[in-house]
């Protein structure tokens, strides 16, 4: 059986090594020159598609990539020339949200004009990426192999994201754009921007300027309104939504730098671990009406700055001891004997969710809001699960939409050991998540009911930044985020229902990794080059 | 107690944050301008010192580094100006080996001429690095803080190395030079160049050109004689020895690509794990005299190409099954009933060690040669231990010199998970080795006898390249290799005998990490910037 696998893998033509793999691919036996591809719009396709056409015209014609398996291929005879790609779109409306149609159809003849059709500009963007992955170096020229090619494609999940944490360590706008570029190469479509946290508040606030003045690491480690607009626009041009997270009531030490009166258990030392998951400790004081007012003003400001219909309000890792030992909270509870921490928290959650709803946004929140408090979120709330893989089935069983981010499979920062300076032990979420481990996770595991499966709207890997900054972001994310990207775009199984194995997809992911490196993304290598070139020879069969 | 620590750490003046910390540092209360430092030789210091003077003149005068703890420091009043550094050396002889004196004395006045004195050009190189770490940005100018400064320094161990594996994946000459630059910033002095292995033979051979023709990954992934000379020279100019490893009789599949008749169990699939630690399997056939001849010719060629007095001949992970199932070997044993695999291996080791001795080189070999065979190596053989931390005391107890490379602490590639394409489990040497774990390892642990302690000649971290290539080498090595570098240069304890803790040294290592990034080395961050700026606030005290 494995011999057959080895044979199959070894003979996969490079032109089929698309990542993520499309829903349907039909290929022929011919090869076509692609020396100079003119990509043009048929009719008005709108600004988003136009900018993608310009981008991929430059990429396809500059790019001169040889697949790692083709290192000895030499020059291939061609039977025709693909001179151009004609792009057309049914609806040039550029709304980008959970309901956006991302499908496309791509036809490449042996000779003549290729066509790319989509319902929306965002389908065009994904189709252009697929097309770009089909153009290879052929000596000094370029070629598309195994023509004619017919591809019909659409994603398995509408939410395919990366969480980027710009609070523990700062990421320049340039480095965030590079993340967005690499995301578009893998058809990922959500940047979950965990923009502020206990350690810093890099984003400009016009309502509370003190937050950034006292909370940003430095004047050159900030995101102005213009920076945010620039990143949101850059993302949208790559079919990527930007969902900001403003985490309350926990993880808010940094708010206390500007407004000490709003925050409980500010930076308790040395025993911070009684009050927070990591230093510095600090939570909005839920006994004070002023903290509701603060949260509402923050939400009012940033729901306007960030156009996406979904807004993440955190709600994770709330620590009761932080409030139990706060004298204000204690006084309040003494004055209100009918209340306790739990009821305070429920009231607090109710008010901020109510307020967020009033802005017209959909709330996205970490699973604790649903599972670790007595609060019942509005039914349209999206729950991001991270603590337990079983939280996904539990969430959809309660009728809520779920985004799968289990730390056990999707936390790409894990396995790097403790970062506490006197602790030479492991990290809480060891071990390291290999690309195979990421790939093998199934967001739909243990969900049999079709309507409940529909409630799993997607998957998101997270790169928390305690041990990451822009010097290392490329290799922390890639190719592991690409492994999740295929699971989320192509699904776990092929058309025949066969669940793809990591041995089967390794060669394609190697190619995608080398393609990313060729495009300037410092993705890490998965194996010795010898293994890349000898598919199936670097797997373990003894115990399988 | 920790409060005191926090206080101490928070008030460490940046100018004391040298890495690795010198043996003796005396500082004053003044500050001195260092706008334009003229570094000059007093008398003839030799070419090696001259090139270092040119290099550090450029670095010190270009460099405009602010320590991370000084981000709010502003401009410091200066009491004088350090105009120049006068360099003198007792002996300009440029021999670089285990006995080279690396000590130096550095004096920086409040005002006037600094002096750097050393016995050899290599002490000068280390002293210049120390000097460069004392020059900081001071507004638009530069300054040296806490003058006058008097430093007396010398290393705890003569061998302080990094193993770089250029066989699993290729590293360009440019990337190797960057490794050497970063090594010199940390006073590391040995590049253990694991240049060939089963997967590829990138280095030119004039004796057996087929090795490189058939064994290099591609024509542009090779090291010519000129490349090797260039790297050896570049290293020597940075006080770094280059010790090449040509691993026999195991790890030699690639030899079989050129000479199939010399190699047993060539690339057994799919059950390679019966024959080798990793694919592809293959070992020199020790029943054939031709393999001795081959090894001798290889050693003859490369002991000439590589000038260092020490030559690494591998000897690790020999697999008996590989030979047990080889028909030639079986025939030989049938014809020679007095022999068996063990006696064959002993004879083979004897002959190659004898031959290497005849070239005038000292043999360096992995611990298996000593512990996993009946062979008794010559007493001047250096044993590199990696399997078990206890192998270090065991080696010196037998009277052999030892280099400490325990995989449990010094294998920087570990903890990245399995790289076998169908295995989503961990790596054999999990977990990841954090900088704290690396720093806490003591090469002298469990060795009480002073003469035995002397036999531990040094320490070496290894970065095996199954999951590493030049796209990620910087952050795989740094700052963790720097943690080992301080252990090996400064020793575990300060002058008072106090063993340094990771909490105490964290701020200095942070500064060194940011300095390396400033110098173009992509070292990974150790903590959130908030922790960098709040020493002692990101440690765990509850269980300590």
PDB file of C-alpha atoms in Angstrom, chain B residues 67-251:
ATOM      1  CA  UNK B  67      19.816  49.461  25.498  1.00  0.00           C
ATOM      2  CA  UNK B  68      16.180  48.322  25.861  1.00  0.00           C
ATOM      3  CA  UNK B  69      16.178  49.425  29.527  1.00  0.00           C
ATOM      4  CA  UNK B  70      17.323  52.922  28.492  1.00  0.00           C
ATOM      5  CA  UNK B  71      14.392  53.641  26.155  1.00  0.00           C
ATOM      6  CA  UNK B  72      13.434  56.674  28.259  1.00  0.00           C
ATOM      7  CA  UNK B  73      16.950  57.687  29.244  1.00  0.00           C
ATOM      8  CA  UNK B  74      17.286  60.773  27.086  1.00  0.00           C
ATOM      9  CA  UNK B  75      20.660  62.494  26.797  1.00  0.00           C
ATOM     10  CA  UNK B  76      23.290  61.965  29.500  1.00  0.00           C
ATOM     11  CA  UNK B  77      25.728  64.706  30.548  1.00  0.00           C
ATOM     12  CA  UNK B  78      29.312  63.610  29.870  1.00  0.00           C
ATOM     13  CA  UNK B  79      32.367  64.425  31.961  1.00  0.00           C
ATOM     14  CA  UNK B  80      34.970  63.753  29.323  1.00  0.00           C
ATOM     15  CA  UNK B  81      35.586  62.298  25.902  1.00  0.00           C
ATOM     16  CA  UNK B  82      37.045  58.921  24.989  1.00  0.00           C
ATOM     17  CA  UNK B  83      38.768  59.847  21.774  1.00  0.00           C
ATOM     18  CA  UNK B  84      40.521  56.653  20.907  1.00  0.00           C
ATOM     19  CA  UNK B  85      41.399  53.075  21.743  1.00  0.00           C
ATOM     20  CA  UNK B  86      45.015  51.999  21.580  1.00  0.00           C
ATOM     21  CA  UNK B  87      45.524  48.308  20.897  1.00  0.00           C
ATOM     22  CA  UNK B  88      48.670  46.374  21.707  1.00  0.00           C
ATOM     23  CA  UNK B  89      49.547  42.696  21.667  1.00  0.00           C
ATOM     24  CA  UNK B  90      52.453  40.805  23.274  1.00  0.00           C
ATOM     25  CA  UNK B  91      52.740  38.217  20.532  1.00  0.00           C
ATOM     26  CA  UNK B  92      51.329  38.763  17.062  1.00  0.00           C
ATOM     27  CA  UNK B  93      51.726  35.071  16.212  1.00  0.00           C
ATOM     28  CA  UNK B  94      48.355  34.045  14.798  1.00  0.00           C
ATOM     29  CA  UNK B  95      48.213  30.345  15.707  1.00  0.00           C
ATOM     30  CA  UNK B  96      44.644  29.524  16.752  1.00  0.00           C
ATOM     31  CA  UNK B  97      44.068  26.307  18.659  1.00  0.00           C
ATOM     32  CA  UNK B  98      42.987  24.844  22.000  1.00  0.00           C
ATOM     33  CA  UNK B  99      45.967  26.444  23.753  1.00  0.00           C
ATOM     34  CA  UNK B 100      45.508  29.943  22.363  1.00  0.00           C
ATOM     35  CA  UNK B 101      45.465  32.628  25.043  1.00  0.00           C
ATOM     36  CA  UNK B 102      42.212  34.604  24.615  1.00  0.00           C
ATOM     37  CA  UNK B 103      42.630  36.941  27.590  1.00  0.00           C
ATOM     38  CA  UNK B 104      42.627  40.734  27.372  1.00  0.00           C
ATOM     39  CA  UNK B 105      42.711  43.827  29.568  1.00  0.00           C
ATOM     40  CA  UNK B 106      40.642  46.885  28.696  1.00  0.00           C
ATOM     41  CA  UNK B 107      40.985  50.329  30.274  1.00  0.00           C
ATOM     42  CA  UNK B 108      38.654  53.198  29.467  1.00  0.00           C
ATOM     43  CA  UNK B 109      39.346  56.533  31.194  1.00  0.00           C
ATOM     44  CA  UNK B 110      36.824  59.299  31.791  1.00  0.00           C
ATOM     45  CA  UNK B 111      38.741  61.401  29.316  1.00  0.00           C
ATOM     46  CA  UNK B 112      41.401  60.542  26.766  1.00  0.00           C
ATOM     47  CA  UNK B 113      42.869  57.359  25.390  1.00  0.00           C
ATOM     48  CA  UNK B 114      41.546  53.872  26.131  1.00  0.00           C
ATOM     49  CA  UNK B 115      43.869  50.916  25.985  1.00  0.00           C
ATOM     50  CA  UNK B 116      43.333  47.286  25.063  1.00  0.00           C
ATOM     51  CA  UNK B 117      46.126  44.828  25.798  1.00  0.00           C
ATOM     52  CA  UNK B 118      46.294  41.123  25.031  1.00  0.00           C
ATOM     53  CA  UNK B 119      48.813  38.331  24.744  1.00  0.00           C
ATOM     54  CA  UNK B 120      47.520  37.275  21.299  1.00  0.00           C
ATOM     55  CA  UNK B 121      45.533  38.794  18.408  1.00  0.00           C
ATOM     56  CA  UNK B 122      42.565  36.679  19.526  1.00  0.00           C
ATOM     57  CA  UNK B 123      42.454  38.357  22.921  1.00  0.00           C
ATOM     58  CA  UNK B 124      42.352  41.634  20.995  1.00  0.00           C
ATOM     59  CA  UNK B 125      39.321  40.446  19.007  1.00  0.00           C
ATOM     60  CA  UNK B 126      37.419  39.554  22.191  1.00  0.00           C
ATOM     61  CA  UNK B 127      38.450  42.833  23.829  1.00  0.00           C
ATOM     62  CA  UNK B 128      37.232  44.817  20.829  1.00  0.00           C
ATOM     63  CA  UNK B 129      33.859  43.078  21.032  1.00  0.00           C
ATOM     64  CA  UNK B 130      33.627  43.983  24.730  1.00  0.00           C
ATOM     65  CA  UNK B 131      34.572  47.575  23.939  1.00  0.00           C
ATOM     66  CA  UNK B 132      31.915  47.731  21.201  1.00  0.00           C
ATOM     67  CA  UNK B 133      29.275  46.626  23.710  1.00  0.00           C
ATOM     68  CA  UNK B 134      30.169  49.611  25.942  1.00  0.00           C
ATOM     69  CA  UNK B 135      29.436  52.259  23.305  1.00  0.00           C
ATOM     70  CA  UNK B 136      25.799  53.437  23.360  1.00  0.00           C
ATOM     71  CA  UNK B 137      23.739  56.040  21.583  1.00  0.00           C
ATOM     72  CA  UNK B 138      23.509  59.294  23.546  1.00  0.00           C
ATOM     73  CA  UNK B 139      21.024  61.405  21.624  1.00  0.00           C
ATOM     74  CA  UNK B 140      22.646  62.024  18.241  1.00  0.00           C
ATOM     75  CA  UNK B 141      26.050  61.304  19.740  1.00  0.00           C
ATOM     76  CA  UNK B 142      27.560  58.294  21.459  1.00  0.00           C
ATOM     77  CA  UNK B 143      28.749  57.705  24.994  1.00  0.00           C
ATOM     78  CA  UNK B 144      30.376  55.192  27.306  1.00  0.00           C
ATOM     79  CA  UNK B 145      28.661  55.150  30.710  1.00  0.00           C
ATOM     80  CA  UNK B 146      30.064  54.526  34.199  1.00  0.00           C
ATOM     81  CA  UNK B 147      33.639  55.445  33.326  1.00  0.00           C
ATOM     82  CA  UNK B 148      36.394  54.839  34.193  1.00  0.00           C
ATOM     83  CA  UNK B 149      36.075  51.189  33.210  1.00  0.00           C
ATOM     84  CA  UNK B 150      38.682  48.528  33.935  1.00  0.00           C
ATOM     85  CA  UNK B 151      38.096  45.017  32.605  1.00  0.00           C
ATOM     86  CA  UNK B 152      40.210  41.894  32.948  1.00  0.00           C
ATOM     87  CA  UNK B 153      38.834  38.948  31.082  1.00  0.00           C
ATOM     88  CA  UNK B 154      39.577  35.393  29.962  1.00  0.00           C
ATOM     89  CA  UNK B 155      37.425  32.341  29.171  1.00  0.00           C
ATOM     90  CA  UNK B 156      36.442  29.498  31.491  1.00  0.00           C
ATOM     91  CA  UNK B 157      36.657  26.884  28.683  1.00  0.00           C
ATOM     92  CA  UNK B 158      38.929  26.825  25.607  1.00  0.00           C
ATOM     93  CA  UNK B 159      36.318  25.170  23.326  1.00  0.00           C
ATOM     94  CA  UNK B 160      33.043  27.099  22.908  1.00  0.00           C
ATOM     95  CA  UNK B 161      31.259  25.929  19.832  1.00  0.00           C
ATOM     96  CA  UNK B 162      28.282  25.641  17.556  1.00  0.00           C
ATOM     97  CA  UNK B 163      27.623  22.595  15.393  1.00  0.00           C
ATOM     98  CA  UNK B 164      26.195  23.625  12.027  1.00  0.00           C
ATOM     99  CA  UNK B 165      24.780  20.827   9.853  1.00  0.00           C
ATOM    100  CA  UNK B 166      25.017  21.757   6.174  1.00  0.00           C
ATOM    101  CA  UNK B 167      24.023  18.310   4.874  1.00  0.00           C
ATOM    102  CA  UNK B 168      20.332  17.886   5.753  1.00  0.00           C
ATOM    103  CA  UNK B 169      19.757  21.324   4.304  1.00  0.00           C
ATOM    104  CA  UNK B 170      22.213  23.621   2.543  1.00  0.00           C
ATOM    105  CA  UNK B 171      23.490  26.912   3.956  1.00  0.00           C
ATOM    106  CA  UNK B 172      24.968  29.508   1.629  1.00  0.00           C
ATOM    107  CA  UNK B 173      28.420  30.926   2.377  1.00  0.00           C
ATOM    108  CA  UNK B 174      26.730  34.240   3.146  1.00  0.00           C
ATOM    109  CA  UNK B 175      24.526  32.644   5.813  1.00  0.00           C
ATOM    110  CA  UNK B 176      27.501  30.809   7.359  1.00  0.00           C
ATOM    111  CA  UNK B 177      29.357  34.115   7.566  1.00  0.00           C
ATOM    112  CA  UNK B 178      26.373  35.600   9.386  1.00  0.00           C
ATOM    113  CA  UNK B 179      26.555  32.722  11.886  1.00  0.00           C
ATOM    114  CA  UNK B 180      30.272  33.477  12.361  1.00  0.00           C
ATOM    115  CA  UNK B 181      29.543  37.189  12.899  1.00  0.00           C
ATOM    116  CA  UNK B 182      26.996  36.381  15.598  1.00  0.00           C
ATOM    117  CA  UNK B 183      29.380  33.858  17.181  1.00  0.00           C
ATOM    118  CA  UNK B 184      32.049  36.548  17.493  1.00  0.00           C
ATOM    119  CA  UNK B 185      29.510  38.873  19.182  1.00  0.00           C
ATOM    120  CA  UNK B 186      29.237  36.173  21.868  1.00  0.00           C
ATOM    121  CA  UNK B 187      32.927  35.142  22.051  1.00  0.00           C
ATOM    122  CA  UNK B 188      32.207  31.665  20.706  1.00  0.00           C
ATOM    123  CA  UNK B 189      35.346  30.254  19.119  1.00  0.00           C
ATOM    124  CA  UNK B 190      34.571  26.958  17.356  1.00  0.00           C
ATOM    125  CA  UNK B 191      32.441  26.284  14.297  1.00  0.00           C
ATOM    126  CA  UNK B 192      31.936  22.519  14.242  1.00  0.00           C
ATOM    127  CA  UNK B 193      31.122  22.187  10.560  1.00  0.00           C
ATOM    128  CA  UNK B 194      29.055  19.006  10.157  1.00  0.00           C
ATOM    129  CA  UNK B 195      29.591  19.435   6.454  1.00  0.00           C
ATOM    130  CA  UNK B 196      28.413  16.102   4.986  1.00  0.00           C
ATOM    131  CA  UNK B 197      25.870  13.488   6.012  1.00  0.00           C
ATOM    132  CA  UNK B 198      23.555  10.866   4.495  1.00  0.00           C
ATOM    133  CA  UNK B 199      21.431  13.465   2.708  1.00  0.00           C
ATOM    134  CA  UNK B 200      24.068  15.406   0.772  1.00  0.00           C
ATOM    135  CA  UNK B 201      27.778  15.917   0.074  1.00  0.00           C
ATOM    136  CA  UNK B 202      28.043  19.626  -0.680  1.00  0.00           C
ATOM    137  CA  UNK B 203      31.837  19.985  -0.398  1.00  0.00           C
ATOM    138  CA  UNK B 204      34.185  19.708  -3.371  1.00  0.00           C
ATOM    139  CA  UNK B 205      36.456  16.672  -3.538  1.00  0.00           C
ATOM    140  CA  UNK B 206      39.407  16.622  -5.895  1.00  0.00           C
ATOM    141  CA  UNK B 207      40.132  12.985  -5.010  1.00  0.00           C
ATOM    142  CA  UNK B 208      36.586  11.718  -5.568  1.00  0.00           C
ATOM    143  CA  UNK B 209      34.791  14.376  -7.680  1.00  0.00           C
ATOM    144  CA  UNK B 210      31.821  11.984  -7.979  1.00  0.00           C
ATOM    145  CA  UNK B 211      30.991  12.591  -4.330  1.00  0.00           C
ATOM    146  CA  UNK B 212      30.041  16.202  -4.970  1.00  0.00           C
ATOM    147  CA  UNK B 213      28.751  15.616  -8.509  1.00  0.00           C
ATOM    148  CA  UNK B 214      26.277  13.016  -7.287  1.00  0.00           C
ATOM    149  CA  UNK B 215      25.971  14.115  -3.684  1.00  0.00           C
ATOM    150  CA  UNK B 216      25.447  17.874  -3.733  1.00  0.00           C
ATOM    151  CA  UNK B 217      21.822  18.990  -3.881  1.00  0.00           C
ATOM    152  CA  UNK B 218      22.574  21.125  -6.931  1.00  0.00           C
ATOM    153  CA  UNK B 219      25.432  22.975  -8.623  1.00  0.00           C
ATOM    154  CA  UNK B 220      24.541  26.094  -6.659  1.00  0.00           C
ATOM    155  CA  UNK B 221      24.441  24.216  -3.348  1.00  0.00           C
ATOM    156  CA  UNK B 222      28.116  23.363  -3.096  1.00  0.00           C
ATOM    157  CA  UNK B 223      31.245  24.465  -1.227  1.00  0.00           C
ATOM    158  CA  UNK B 224      34.285  24.746  -3.453  1.00  0.00           C
ATOM    159  CA  UNK B 225      37.827  24.690  -2.037  1.00  0.00           C
ATOM    160  CA  UNK B 226      37.745  28.484  -2.364  1.00  0.00           C
ATOM    161  CA  UNK B 227      34.489  28.660  -0.395  1.00  0.00           C
ATOM    162  CA  UNK B 228      36.044  26.594   2.394  1.00  0.00           C
ATOM    163  CA  UNK B 229      39.203  28.745   2.439  1.00  0.00           C
ATOM    164  CA  UNK B 230      37.031  31.849   2.532  1.00  0.00           C
ATOM    165  CA  UNK B 231      34.969  30.546   5.477  1.00  0.00           C
ATOM    166  CA  UNK B 232      38.049  29.358   7.400  1.00  0.00           C
ATOM    167  CA  UNK B 233      39.735  32.749   6.903  1.00  0.00           C
ATOM    168  CA  UNK B 234      36.575  34.675   7.807  1.00  0.00           C
ATOM    169  CA  UNK B 235      36.246  32.571  10.963  1.00  0.00           C
ATOM    170  CA  UNK B 236      39.902  32.961  11.976  1.00  0.00           C
ATOM    171  CA  UNK B 237      39.596  36.754  11.648  1.00  0.00           C
ATOM    172  CA  UNK B 238      36.871  36.419  14.303  1.00  0.00           C
ATOM    173  CA  UNK B 239      38.899  34.162  16.618  1.00  0.00           C
ATOM    174  CA  UNK B 240      36.872  31.151  15.483  1.00  0.00           C
ATOM    175  CA  UNK B 241      38.344  27.752  14.656  1.00  0.00           C
ATOM    176  CA  UNK B 242      36.641  25.615  12.020  1.00  0.00           C
ATOM    177  CA  UNK B 243      36.565  21.903  12.865  1.00  0.00           C
ATOM    178  CA  UNK B 244      35.190  19.839   9.973  1.00  0.00           C
ATOM    179  CA  UNK B 245      33.340  16.583  10.540  1.00  0.00           C
ATOM    180  CA  UNK B 246      33.477  13.733   8.048  1.00  0.00           C
ATOM    181  CA  UNK B 247      31.291  11.165   9.731  1.00  0.00           C
ATOM    182  CA  UNK B 248      32.216   7.472   9.225  1.00  0.00           C
ATOM    183  CA  UNK B 249      31.246   4.671   9.061  1.00  0.00           C
ATOM    184  CA  UNK B 250      27.564   5.621   9.587  1.00  0.00           C
ATOM    185  CA  UNK B 251      25.553   8.401   7.950  1.00  0.00           C
TER     186      UNK B 251
END
